[in-house]
Amino acid sequence: MNSTLPRRTFLAGSLALLAARPALGQRQTHANLGVPAMKIRDLYPLITTPVLVEARDFYVTHFDFQVTFEATWFVYLTGSGEDGTRGATLAFMHPDHPSNPPGPEAFGGLGMILTVETSDAASLFERLQRGGAPIVYPLIEEGWGQRRFMTRDPAGVLVDVVEQIEPAAGFWDQYMVKE
């Protein structure tokens, strides 16, 4: 993305691409294979943790997620979208679950960041701080165009709360891919 384009121009271009997609009900095919395109209903992380209840309560309390399904070893959470957006989905599973798929080891807290985009990171920062959530990176405005802070959930997942803002003039110039 050219950093000199305003964010709304980028968004308008993205909307134009969406509008150019085939209408609902039309058959889409994968461009390279000529086979019907796969339709994805949802995509969410499933985090294995022994602190299932604490993880559930963290997202319900601090991010207003709703419990959509809950069993003794699994919890599925959904968060409302903003201004017509789809929202978010997140799931947790206890390491002693009966389903036994590959990889049931508990998440160790390294190598994953869950990004939560909001339109008001400062308000959410204040809310989480007042609510006792651990703040592991303070609220700051980053040169690349985000107001953000980080917290960590009880399962050890690093949660990066971001608000898109105007990047510093010329910031992206040094990182753009040259054709």
CSV table of N, CA and C in Angstrom, one decimal:
chain,number,residue,atom,x,y,z
A,1,MET,N,0.9,-1.2,0.0
A,1,MET,CA,0.0,0.0,0.0
A,1,MET,C,0.9,1.2,0.0
A,2,ASN,N,0.6,2.2,-0.8
A,2,ASN,CA,1.3,3.4,-0.9
A,2,ASN,C,1.0,4.2,0.3
A,3,SER,N,2.0,4.6,1.1
A,3,SER,CA,1.7,5.4,2.3
A,3,SER,C,1.2,6.8,2.0
A,4,THR,N,1.3,7.3,0.8
A,4,THR,CA,0.8,8.6,0.5
A,4,THR,C,-0.7,8.6,0.3
A,5,LEU,N,-1.3,7.4,0.1
A,5,LEU,CA,-2.7,7.4,-0.1
A,5,LEU,C,-3.4,7.4,1.3
A,6,PRO,N,-4.4,8.2,1.4
A,6,PRO,CA,-5.2,8.2,2.7
A,6,PRO,C,-5.8,6.9,2.9
A,7,ARG,N,-6.1,6.6,4.1
A,7,ARG,CA,-6.7,5.3,4.5
A,7,ARG,C,-8.0,5.1,3.8
A,8,ARG,N,-8.8,6.2,3.7
A,8,ARG,CA,-10.1,6.0,3.1
A,8,ARG,C,-10.0,5.6,1.6
A,9,THR,N,-9.0,6.1,0.9
A,9,THR,CA,-8.7,5.7,-0.5
A,9,THR,C,-8.5,4.2,-0.5
A,10,PHE,N,-7.6,3.7,0.4
A,10,PHE,CA,-7.3,2.3,0.4
A,10,PHE,C,-8.6,1.5,0.7
A,11,LEU,N,-9.4,2.0,1.7
A,11,LEU,CA,-10.6,1.3,2.0
A,11,LEU,C,-11.6,1.3,0.8
A,12,ALA,N,-11.7,2.4,0.1
A,12,ALA,CA,-12.6,2.5,-1.0
A,12,ALA,C,-12.2,1.5,-2.1
A,13,GLY,N,-10.9,1.4,-2.3
A,13,GLY,CA,-10.4,0.4,-3.3
A,13,GLY,C,-10.7,-1.0,-2.9
A,14,SER,N,-10.6,-1.3,-1.6
A,14,SER,CA,-10.9,-2.6,-1.1
A,14,SER,C,-12.4,-2.9,-1.3
A,15,LEU,N,-13.2,-1.9,-1.0
A,15,LEU,CA,-14.7,-2.1,-1.2
A,15,LEU,C,-15.0,-2.3,-2.7
A,16,ALA,N,-14.3,-1.6,-3.6
A,16,ALA,CA,-14.5,-1.8,-5.0
A,16,ALA,C,-14.2,-3.3,-5.4
A,17,LEU,N,-13.1,-3.8,-4.9
A,17,LEU,CA,-12.7,-5.2,-5.1
A,17,LEU,C,-13.8,-6.1,-4.7
A,18,LEU,N,-14.3,-5.9,-3.5
A,18,LEU,CA,-15.4,-6.7,-3.0
A,18,LEU,C,-16.7,-6.6,-3.9
A,19,ALA,N,-17.0,-5.4,-4.3
A,19,ALA,CA,-18.1,-5.3,-5.2
A,19,ALA,C,-17.9,-6.0,-6.5
A,20,ALA,N,-16.7,-6.2,-7.0
A,20,ALA,CA,-16.4,-6.8,-8.2
A,20,ALA,C,-16.6,-8.4,-8.2
A,21,ARG,N,-16.7,-8.9,-6.9
A,21,ARG,CA,-16.8,-10.3,-6.8
A,21,ARG,C,-18.1,-10.8,-7.4
A,22,PRO,N,-18.2,-12.1,-7.8
A,22,PRO,CA,-19.5,-12.6,-8.3
A,22,PRO,C,-20.6,-12.4,-7.3
A,23,ALA,N,-21.8,-12.2,-7.8
A,23,ALA,CA,-23.0,-12.0,-6.9
A,23,ALA,C,-23.3,-13.2,-6.1
A,24,LEU,N,-24.0,-13.1,-5.0
A,24,LEU,CA,-24.4,-14.2,-4.2
A,24,LEU,C,-25.1,-15.2,-5.1
A,25,GLY,N,-24.8,-16.5,-4.9
A,25,GLY,CA,-25.5,-17.5,-5.7
A,25,GLY,C,-24.7,-17.9,-7.0
A,26,GLN,N,-23.8,-17.0,-7.5
A,26,GLN,CA,-23.0,-17.3,-8.6
A,26,GLN,C,-21.9,-18.3,-8.2
A,27,ARG,N,-21.6,-19.2,-9.0
A,27,ARG,CA,-20.5,-20.1,-8.7
A,27,ARG,C,-19.2,-19.5,-8.9
A,28,GLN,N,-18.3,-19.5,-7.9
A,28,GLN,CA,-17.0,-19.0,-8.0
A,28,GLN,C,-16.0,-20.2,-8.2
A,29,THR,N,-15.0,-20.0,-8.9
A,29,THR,CA,-14.0,-21.0,-9.1
A,29,THR,C,-12.6,-20.5,-8.7
A,30,HIS,N,-11.8,-21.4,-8.2
A,30,HIS,CA,-10.4,-21.1,-7.9
A,30,HIS,C,-9.7,-20.7,-9.2
A,31,ALA,N,-9.0,-19.6,-9.2
A,31,ALA,CA,-8.4,-19.1,-10.4
A,31,ALA,C,-7.4,-20.1,-11.0
A,32,ASN,N,-6.6,-20.8,-10.2
A,32,ASN,CA,-5.6,-21.6,-10.7
A,32,ASN,C,-6.0,-23.0,-11.0
A,33,LEU,N,-7.1,-23.5,-10.5
A,33,LEU,CA,-7.5,-24.9,-10.6
A,33,LEU,C,-8.8,-25.2,-11.4
A,34,GLY,N,-9.6,-24.1,-11.6
A,34,GLY,CA,-10.8,-24.3,-12.2
A,34,GLY,C,-11.9,-25.1,-11.4
A,35,VAL,N,-11.6,-25.3,-10.1
A,35,VAL,CA,-12.6,-26.0,-9.3
A,35,VAL,C,-13.3,-25.0,-8.4
A,36,PRO,N,-14.5,-25.4,-7.9
A,36,PRO,CA,-15.3,-24.4,-7.1
A,36,PRO,C,-14.5,-23.9,-6.0
A,37,ALA,N,-14.6,-22.6,-5.7
A,37,ALA,CA,-13.9,-21.9,-4.6
A,37,ALA,C,-14.4,-22.4,-3.3
A,38,MET,N,-13.6,-22.6,-2.3
A,38,MET,CA,-14.0,-23.0,-1.0
A,38,MET,C,-14.7,-21.9,-0.3
A,39,LYS,N,-15.7,-22.2,0.4
A,39,LYS,CA,-16.4,-21.2,1.2
A,39,LYS,C,-16.1,-21.4,2.7
A,40,ILE,N,-15.5,-20.4,3.4
A,40,ILE,CA,-15.2,-20.5,4.8
A,40,ILE,C,-16.3,-19.9,5.6
A,41,ARG,N,-16.8,-20.6,6.6
A,41,ARG,CA,-17.8,-20.0,7.5
A,41,ARG,C,-17.2,-19.3,8.6
A,42,ASP,N,-16.1,-19.7,9.1
A,42,ASP,CA,-15.4,-19.1,10.2
A,42,ASP,C,-14.0,-19.5,10.3
A,43,LEU,N,-13.1,-18.7,10.9
A,43,LEU,CA,-11.7,-19.1,11.1
A,43,LEU,C,-11.4,-18.5,12.5
A,44,TYR,N,-11.0,-19.3,13.4
A,44,TYR,CA,-10.7,-18.8,14.8
A,44,TYR,C,-9.6,-19.7,15.4
A,45,PRO,N,-8.9,-19.1,16.3
A,45,PRO,CA,-7.9,-19.9,17.1
A,45,PRO,C,-8.6,-20.7,18.1
A,46,LEU,N,-8.1,-21.9,18.3
A,46,LEU,CA,-8.5,-22.8,19.4
A,46,LEU,C,-7.3,-23.0,20.3
A,47,ILE,N,-7.4,-22.4,21.4
A,47,ILE,CA,-6.2,-22.4,22.4
A,47,ILE,C,-6.4,-23.4,23.5
A,48,THR,N,-5.5,-24.3,23.6
A,48,THR,CA,-5.6,-25.4,24.6
A,48,THR,C,-5.0,-24.8,25.9
A,49,THR,N,-5.8,-24.9,27.0
A,49,THR,CA,-5.3,-24.3,28.2
A,49,THR,C,-6.0,-25.0,29.4
A,50,PRO,N,-5.3,-25.2,30.5
A,50,PRO,CA,-6.0,-25.7,31.7
A,50,PRO,C,-6.9,-24.6,32.4
A,51,VAL,N,-6.7,-23.4,32.1
A,51,VAL,CA,-7.4,-22.3,32.7
A,51,VAL,C,-8.6,-21.8,31.9
A,52,LEU,N,-9.5,-22.8,31.5
A,52,LEU,CA,-10.6,-22.6,30.6
A,52,LEU,C,-11.6,-21.5,31.2
A,53,VAL,N,-11.9,-21.6,32.4
A,53,VAL,CA,-12.9,-20.7,33.0
A,53,VAL,C,-12.3,-19.3,33.1
A,54,GLU,N,-11.1,-19.2,33.5
A,54,GLU,CA,-10.4,-17.9,33.6
A,54,GLU,C,-10.3,-17.2,32.3
A,55,ALA,N,-9.9,-18.0,31.2
A,55,ALA,CA,-9.8,-17.4,29.9
A,55,ALA,C,-11.2,-16.9,29.4
A,56,ARG,N,-12.2,-17.8,29.6
A,56,ARG,CA,-13.6,-17.4,29.2
A,56,ARG,C,-13.9,-16.0,29.9
A,57,ASP,N,-13.7,-16.0,31.2
A,57,ASP,CA,-14.1,-14.8,32.0
A,57,ASP,C,-13.4,-13.5,31.5
A,58,PHE,N,-12.1,-13.7,31.2
A,58,PHE,CA,-11.3,-12.6,30.7
A,58,PHE,C,-11.9,-11.9,29.5
A,59,TYR,N,-12.3,-12.7,28.5
A,59,TYR,CA,-12.8,-12.1,27.3
A,59,TYR,C,-14.3,-11.7,27.5
A,60,VAL,N,-15.0,-12.3,28.3
A,60,VAL,CA,-16.4,-11.9,28.6
A,60,VAL,C,-16.4,-10.5,29.4
A,61,THR,N,-15.5,-10.4,30.4
A,61,THR,CA,-15.4,-9.2,31.2
A,61,THR,C,-14.8,-8.1,30.5
A,62,HIS,N,-13.6,-8.3,29.8
A,62,HIS,CA,-12.9,-7.1,29.3
A,62,HIS,C,-13.2,-6.8,27.8
A,63,PHE,N,-13.8,-7.7,27.0
A,63,PHE,CA,-14.0,-7.5,25.6
A,63,PHE,C,-15.5,-7.8,25.2
A,64,ASP,N,-16.4,-8.0,26.2
A,64,ASP,CA,-17.8,-8.2,26.0
A,64,ASP,C,-18.1,-9.4,25.1
A,65,PHE,N,-17.3,-10.4,25.0
A,65,PHE,CA,-17.6,-11.6,24.3
A,65,PHE,C,-18.8,-12.3,24.9
A,66,GLN,N,-19.5,-13.1,24.1
A,66,GLN,CA,-20.6,-13.9,24.6
A,66,GLN,C,-20.2,-15.3,24.5
A,67,VAL,N,-20.7,-16.1,25.5
A,67,VAL,CA,-20.4,-17.6,25.4
A,67,VAL,C,-21.5,-18.1,24.5
A,68,THR,N,-21.1,-18.7,23.4
A,68,THR,CA,-22.0,-19.2,22.4
A,68,THR,C,-22.2,-20.7,22.6
A,69,PHE,N,-21.1,-21.4,23.1
A,69,PHE,CA,-21.2,-22.8,23.4
A,69,PHE,C,-20.2,-23.1,24.5
A,70,GLU,N,-20.6,-23.9,25.5
A,70,GLU,CA,-19.7,-24.2,26.6
A,70,GLU,C,-20.0,-25.6,27.1
A,71,ALA,N,-18.9,-26.4,27.3
A,71,ALA,CA,-18.9,-27.7,27.8
A,71,ALA,C,-17.8,-27.8,28.9
A,72,THR,N,-17.7,-28.9,29.6
A,72,THR,CA,-16.7,-28.9,30.7
A,72,THR,C,-15.3,-28.8,30.1
A,73,TRP,N,-15.0,-29.1,28.9
A,73,TRP,CA,-13.7,-29.1,28.3
A,73,TRP,C,-13.5,-28.1,27.1
A,74,PHE,N,-14.6,-27.4,26.7
A,74,PHE,CA,-14.5,-26.5,25.5
A,74,PHE,C,-15.4,-25.3,25.7
A,75,VAL,N,-14.9,-24.1,25.3
A,75,VAL,CA,-15.8,-22.9,25.3
A,75,VAL,C,-15.6,-22.2,24.0
A,76,TYR,N,-16.7,-21.8,23.4
A,76,TYR,CA,-16.7,-21.0,22.1
A,76,TYR,C,-17.3,-19.7,22.4
A,77,LEU,N,-16.5,-18.6,22.1
A,77,LEU,CA,-16.9,-17.3,22.3
A,77,LEU,C,-17.1,-16.5,21.1
A,78,THR,N,-18.0,-15.5,21.1
A,78,THR,CA,-18.2,-14.6,19.9
A,78,THR,C,-18.3,-13.2,20.4
A,79,GLY,N,-17.7,-12.3,19.7
A,79,GLY,CA,-17.8,-10.9,20.0
A,79,GLY,C,-18.5,-10.1,18.9
A,80,SER,N,-19.3,-9.2,19.3
A,80,SER,CA,-20.1,-8.4,18.4
A,80,SER,C,-19.2,-7.6,17.5
A,81,GLY,N,-19.6,-7.4,16.2
A,81,GLY,CA,-18.9,-6.5,15.3
A,81,GLY,C,-19.3,-5.1,15.5
A,82,GLU,N,-18.5,-4.2,14.9
A,82,GLU,CA,-18.7,-2.8,15.0
A,82,GLU,C,-19.1,-2.3,13.6
A,83,ASP,N,-20.2,-1.4,13.6
A,83,ASP,CA,-20.6,-0.8,12.4
A,83,ASP,C,-20.8,-1.8,11.2
A,84,GLY,N,-21.5,-2.9,11.5
A,84,GLY,CA,-21.8,-3.9,10.5
A,84,GLY,C,-20.7,-4.9,10.2
A,85,THR,N,-19.6,-4.9,10.9
A,85,THR,CA,-18.6,-5.9,10.7
A,85,THR,C,-19.0,-7.2,11.3
A,86,ARG,N,-18.4,-8.3,10.9
A,86,ARG,CA,-18.8,-9.6,11.3
A,86,ARG,C,-18.5,-9.9,12.8
A,87,GLY,N,-17.6,-9.3,13.4
A,87,GLY,CA,-17.3,-9.6,14.8
A,87,GLY,C,-16.1,-10.6,14.9
A,88,ALA,N,-16.0,-11.3,16.0
A,88,ALA,CA,-14.9,-12.2,16.2
A,88,ALA,C,-15.3,-13.5,16.9
A,89,THR,N,-14.5,-14.5,16.7
A,89,THR,CA,-14.8,-15.8,17.3
A,89,THR,C,-13.5,-16.3,17.9
A,90,LEU,N,-13.6,-17.0,19.0
A,90,LEU,CA,-12.4,-17.4,19.8
A,90,LEU,C,-12.9,-18.7,20.6
A,91,ALA,N,-12.0,-19.7,20.7
A,91,ALA,CA,-12.3,-20.9,21.4
A,91,ALA,C,-11.2,-21.3,22.3
A,92,PHE,N,-11.5,-22.0,23.4
A,92,PHE,CA,-10.6,-22.6,24.3
A,92,PHE,C,-10.9,-24.0,24.6
A,93,MET,N,-9.9,-24.8,24.7
A,93,MET,CA,-10.1,-26.3,25.0
A,93,MET,C,-9.2,-26.7,26.1
A,94,HIS,N,-9.7,-27.5,27.0
A,94,HIS,CA,-8.9,-28.0,28.1
A,94,HIS,C,-8.0,-29.1,27.6
A,95,PRO,N,-6.7,-29.2,28.1
A,95,PRO,CA,-5.8,-30.2,27.7
A,95,PRO,C,-6.3,-31.7,27.9
A,96,ASP,N,-7.2,-31.9,28.8
A,96,ASP,CA,-7.8,-33.2,29.1
A,96,ASP,C,-9.1,-33.5,28.4
A,97,HIS,N,-9.2,-32.9,27.2
A,97,HIS,CA,-10.4,-33.0,26.4
A,97,HIS,C,-10.5,-34.4,25.9
A,98,PRO,N,-11.8,-34.9,25.6
A,98,PRO,CA,-12.0,-36.3,25.1
A,98,PRO,C,-11.9,-36.4,23.6
A,99,SER,N,-11.7,-35.3,22.9
A,99,SER,CA,-11.8,-35.5,21.4
A,99,SER,C,-10.4,-36.0,20.8
A,100,ASN,N,-9.3,-35.8,21.5
A,100,ASN,CA,-8.0,-36.3,21.2
A,100,ASN,C,-7.5,-36.0,19.7
A,101,PRO,N,-7.6,-34.8,19.2
A,101,PRO,CA,-7.0,-34.5,17.9
A,101,PRO,C,-5.5,-34.4,18.1
A,102,PRO,N,-4.7,-34.4,17.1
A,102,PRO,CA,-3.3,-34.2,17.2
A,102,PRO,C,-3.0,-32.8,17.9
A,103,GLY,N,-2.0,-32.7,18.6
A,103,GLY,CA,-1.6,-31.4,19.2
A,103,GLY,C,-2.4,-30.9,20.4
A,104,PRO,N,-2.7,-31.8,21.3
A,104,PRO,CA,-3.5,-31.3,22.5
A,104,PRO,C,-2.7,-30.7,23.6
A,105,GLU,N,-1.4,-30.5,23.3
A,105,GLU,CA,-0.6,-29.9,24.4
A,105,GLU,C,-1.1,-28.4,24.7
A,106,ALA,N,-0.9,-28.1,26.0
A,106,ALA,CA,-1.4,-26.8,26.4
A,106,ALA,C,-0.5,-25.7,25.8
A,107,PHE,N,-1.1,-24.5,25.4
A,107,PHE,CA,-0.4,-23.4,24.9
A,107,PHE,C,0.5,-22.9,26.0
A,108,GLY,N,1.8,-22.5,25.6
A,108,GLY,CA,2.8,-22.1,26.5
A,108,GLY,C,3.0,-20.6,26.6
A,109,GLY,N,2.2,-19.8,25.8
A,109,GLY,CA,2.3,-18.3,25.9
A,109,GLY,C,3.3,-17.7,25.0
A,110,LEU,N,4.0,-18.4,24.2
A,110,LEU,CA,5.0,-17.9,23.3
A,110,LEU,C,4.6,-18.1,21.8
A,111,GLY,N,4.9,-17.1,21.0
A,111,GLY,CA,4.8,-17.3,19.5
A,111,GLY,C,3.4,-16.9,19.0
A,112,MET,N,2.5,-16.4,19.8
A,112,MET,CA,1.2,-16.0,19.3
A,112,MET,C,0.8,-14.7,19.8
A,113,ILE,N,0.2,-13.9,18.9
A,113,ILE,CA,-0.4,-12.6,19.3
A,113,ILE,C,-1.8,-12.6,18.7
A,114,LEU,N,-2.8,-12.3,19.5
A,114,LEU,CA,-4.1,-12.2,19.1
A,114,LEU,C,-4.4,-10.7,19.0
A,115,THR,N,-4.7,-10.2,17.8
A,115,THR,CA,-4.9,-8.8,17.6
A,115,THR,C,-6.4,-8.5,17.6
A,116,VAL,N,-6.8,-7.5,18.4
A,116,VAL,CA,-8.2,-7.0,18.5
A,116,VAL,C,-8.2,-5.6,18.0
A,117,GLU,N,-8.8,-5.4,16.8
A,117,GLU,CA,-8.9,-4.0,16.3
A,117,GLU,C,-10.2,-3.3,16.8
A,118,THR,N,-10.0,-2.1,17.2
A,118,THR,CA,-11.1,-1.3,17.8
A,118,THR,C,-11.0,0.1,17.2
A,119,SER,N,-12.1,0.8,17.3
A,119,SER,CA,-12.1,2.2,16.9
A,119,SER,C,-11.7,3.2,18.0
A,120,ASP,N,-11.5,2.7,19.2
A,120,ASP,CA,-11.1,3.5,20.3
A,120,ASP,C,-10.2,2.8,21.3
A,121,ALA,N,-8.9,2.7,21.0
A,121,ALA,CA,-8.0,1.9,21.8
A,121,ALA,C,-7.8,2.6,23.2
A,122,ALA,N,-7.9,3.9,23.2
A,122,ALA,CA,-7.7,4.6,24.5
A,122,ALA,C,-8.8,4.3,25.5
A,123,SER,N,-10.0,4.2,25.1
A,123,SER,CA,-11.2,3.9,26.0
A,123,SER,C,-11.0,2.4,26.4
A,124,LEU,N,-10.7,1.6,25.5
A,124,LEU,CA,-10.5,0.2,25.9
A,124,LEU,C,-9.3,0.0,26.9
A,125,PHE,N,-8.3,0.8,26.7
A,125,PHE,CA,-7.1,0.7,27.6
A,125,PHE,C,-7.6,1.1,29.0
A,126,GLU,N,-8.3,2.2,29.1
A,126,GLU,CA,-8.8,2.6,30.4
A,126,GLU,C,-9.7,1.6,31.0
A,127,ARG,N,-10.6,1.0,30.2
A,127,ARG,CA,-11.5,-0.1,30.7
A,127,ARG,C,-10.7,-1.3,31.3
A,128,LEU,N,-9.8,-1.8,30.5
A,128,LEU,CA,-9.0,-2.9,30.9
A,128,LEU,C,-8.2,-2.6,32.2
A,129,GLN,N,-7.6,-1.4,32.2
A,129,GLN,CA,-6.8,-1.0,33.3
A,129,GLN,C,-7.6,-1.0,34.6
A,130,ARG,N,-8.8,-0.3,34.5
A,130,ARG,CA,-9.7,-0.3,35.6
A,130,ARG,C,-10.2,-1.6,36.0
A,131,GLY,N,-10.4,-2.5,35.1
A,131,GLY,CA,-10.9,-3.9,35.3
A,131,GLY,C,-9.8,-4.8,35.8
A,132,GLY,N,-8.6,-4.4,36.0
A,132,GLY,CA,-7.6,-5.2,36.5
A,132,GLY,C,-6.8,-6.1,35.6
A,133,ALA,N,-7.1,-6.0,34.3
A,133,ALA,CA,-6.3,-6.8,33.3
A,133,ALA,C,-4.9,-6.4,33.3
A,134,PRO,N,-4.0,-7.3,33.1
A,134,PRO,CA,-2.5,-6.9,33.1
A,134,PRO,C,-2.2,-6.2,31.8
A,135,ILE,N,-1.5,-5.0,32.0
A,135,ILE,CA,-1.1,-4.3,30.8
A,135,ILE,C,0.4,-4.5,30.7
A,136,VAL,N,0.8,-5.2,29.6
A,136,VAL,CA,2.2,-5.6,29.4
A,136,VAL,C,2.9,-4.7,28.4
A,137,TYR,N,2.1,-3.8,27.7
A,137,TYR,CA,2.7,-2.8,26.8
A,137,TYR,C,1.8,-1.6,26.9
A,138,PRO,N,2.3,-0.4,27.2
A,138,PRO,CA,1.4,0.7,27.5
A,138,PRO,C,0.7,1.2,26.2
A,139,LEU,N,-0.3,2.0,26.4
A,139,LEU,CA,-1.0,2.7,25.2
A,139,LEU,C,0.0,3.7,24.6
A,140,ILE,N,0.2,3.5,23.3
A,140,ILE,CA,1.2,4.3,22.6
A,140,ILE,C,0.8,4.5,21.1
A,141,GLU,N,1.2,5.6,20.5
A,141,GLU,CA,0.9,5.8,19.1
A,141,GLU,C,2.2,5.4,18.3
A,142,GLU,N,2.1,4.4,17.5
A,142,GLU,CA,3.2,3.8,16.7
A,142,GLU,C,3.3,4.5,15.4
A,143,GLY,N,4.5,4.7,14.9
A,143,GLY,CA,4.8,5.5,13.7
A,143,GLY,C,4.2,4.8,12.4
A,144,TRP,N,3.9,3.5,12.5
A,144,TRP,CA,3.4,2.8,11.3
A,144,TRP,C,1.9,3.0,11.2
A,145,GLY,N,1.2,3.7,12.2
A,145,GLY,CA,-0.2,4.0,12.0
A,145,GLY,C,-1.1,3.2,12.9
A,146,GLN,N,-0.7,3.0,14.2
A,146,GLN,CA,-1.6,2.3,15.1
A,146,GLN,C,-1.4,3.0,16.5
A,147,ARG,N,-2.6,3.2,17.1
A,147,ARG,CA,-2.6,3.5,18.6
A,147,ARG,C,-2.9,2.1,19.2
A,148,ARG,N,-2.0,1.7,20.1
A,148,ARG,CA,-2.2,0.3,20.6
A,148,ARG,C,-1.6,0.1,22.0
A,149,PHE,N,-2.1,-1.0,22.6
A,149,PHE,CA,-1.5,-1.5,23.9
A,149,PHE,C,-1.6,-3.0,23.9
A,150,MET,N,-1.0,-3.6,24.9
A,150,MET,CA,-1.1,-5.1,24.9
A,150,MET,C,-1.4,-5.5,26.3
A,151,THR,N,-2.2,-6.6,26.4
A,151,THR,CA,-2.5,-7.3,27.6
A,151,THR,C,-2.2,-8.8,27.4
A,152,ARG,N,-2.3,-9.6,28.5
A,152,ARG,CA,-2.1,-11.0,28.3
A,152,ARG,C,-3.2,-11.7,29.0
A,153,ASP,N,-3.9,-12.7,28.3
A,153,ASP,CA,-5.0,-13.4,28.9
A,153,ASP,C,-4.5,-14.5,29.9
A,154,PRO,N,-5.4,-15.1,30.7
A,154,PRO,CA,-5.0,-16.1,31.6
A,154,PRO,C,-4.3,-17.3,31.0
A,155,ALA,N,-4.6,-17.6,29.7
A,155,ALA,CA,-4.0,-18.7,29.0
A,155,ALA,C,-2.6,-18.4,28.6
A,156,GLY,N,-2.2,-17.2,28.7
A,156,GLY,CA,-0.9,-16.8,28.2
A,156,GLY,C,-0.8,-16.1,26.9
A,157,VAL,N,-2.0,-15.9,26.2
A,157,VAL,CA,-2.0,-15.3,24.9
A,157,VAL,C,-1.8,-13.8,25.0
A,158,LEU,N,-0.9,-13.3,24.2
A,158,LEU,CA,-0.6,-11.9,24.2
A,158,LEU,C,-1.7,-11.2,23.3
A,159,VAL,N,-2.4,-10.3,23.9
A,159,VAL,CA,-3.5,-9.6,23.2
A,159,VAL,C,-3.1,-8.2,22.8
A,160,ASP,N,-3.0,-7.9,21.5
A,160,ASP,CA,-2.6,-6.6,21.0
A,160,ASP,C,-3.9,-5.9,20.6
A,161,VAL,N,-4.2,-4.8,21.3
A,161,VAL,CA,-5.4,-4.0,21.0
A,161,VAL,C,-4.9,-2.8,20.2
A,162,VAL,N,-5.5,-2.7,18.9
A,162,VAL,CA,-5.0,-1.7,18.0
A,162,VAL,C,-6.2,-0.9,17.5
A,163,GLU,N,-5.9,0.4,17.2
A,163,GLU,CA,-6.8,1.3,16.5
A,163,GLU,C,-5.9,1.9,15.3
A,164,GLN,N,-6.5,1.8,14.1
A,164,GLN,CA,-5.8,2.3,13.0
A,164,GLN,C,-5.8,3.9,13.0
A,165,ILE,N,-4.6,4.5,12.9
A,165,ILE,CA,-4.5,5.9,12.8
A,165,ILE,C,-3.6,6.3,11.6
A,166,GLU,N,-3.5,7.5,11.3
A,166,GLU,CA,-2.6,8.0,10.2
A,166,GLU,C,-1.2,7.7,10.6
A,167,PRO,N,-0.4,7.0,9.7
A,167,PRO,CA,1.0,6.8,9.9
A,167,PRO,C,1.8,8.1,9.9
A,168,ALA,N,3.0,8.1,10.5
A,168,ALA,CA,3.9,9.2,10.4
A,168,ALA,C,4.3,9.4,9.0
A,169,ALA,N,4.4,10.7,8.6
A,169,ALA,CA,4.7,11.0,7.2
A,169,ALA,C,6.0,10.3,6.8
A,170,GLY,N,5.9,9.5,5.7
A,170,GLY,CA,7.1,8.8,5.1
A,170,GLY,C,7.5,7.5,5.8
A,171,PHE,N,6.8,7.2,6.9
A,171,PHE,CA,7.2,6.0,7.6
A,171,PHE,C,7.3,4.7,6.7
A,172,TRP,N,6.3,4.5,5.9
A,172,TRP,CA,6.3,3.2,5.1
A,172,TRP,C,7.2,3.3,3.9
A,173,ASP,N,7.7,4.4,3.5
A,173,ASP,CA,8.5,4.6,2.3
A,173,ASP,C,9.7,3.6,2.4
A,174,GLN,N,10.3,3.5,3.5
A,174,GLN,CA,11.5,2.6,3.7
A,174,GLN,C,11.2,1.1,3.6
A,175,TYR,N,10.0,0.8,3.7
A,175,TYR,CA,9.6,-0.7,3.8
A,175,TYR,C,8.8,-1.2,2.6
A,176,MET,N,8.5,-0.3,1.7
A,176,MET,CA,7.7,-0.7,0.5
A,176,MET,C,8.5,-1.6,-0.4
A,177,VAL,N,7.8,-2.6,-1.0
A,177,VAL,CA,8.4,-3.5,-1.9
A,177,VAL,C,8.6,-2.8,-3.2
A,178,LYS,N,9.8,-2.9,-3.8
A,178,LYS,CA,10.0,-2.2,-5.0
A,178,LYS,C,9.8,-3.2,-6.2
A,179,GLU,N,9.0,-2.7,-7.2
A,179,GLU,CA,8.7,-3.6,-8.3
A,179,GLU,C,9.8,-3.5,-9.4
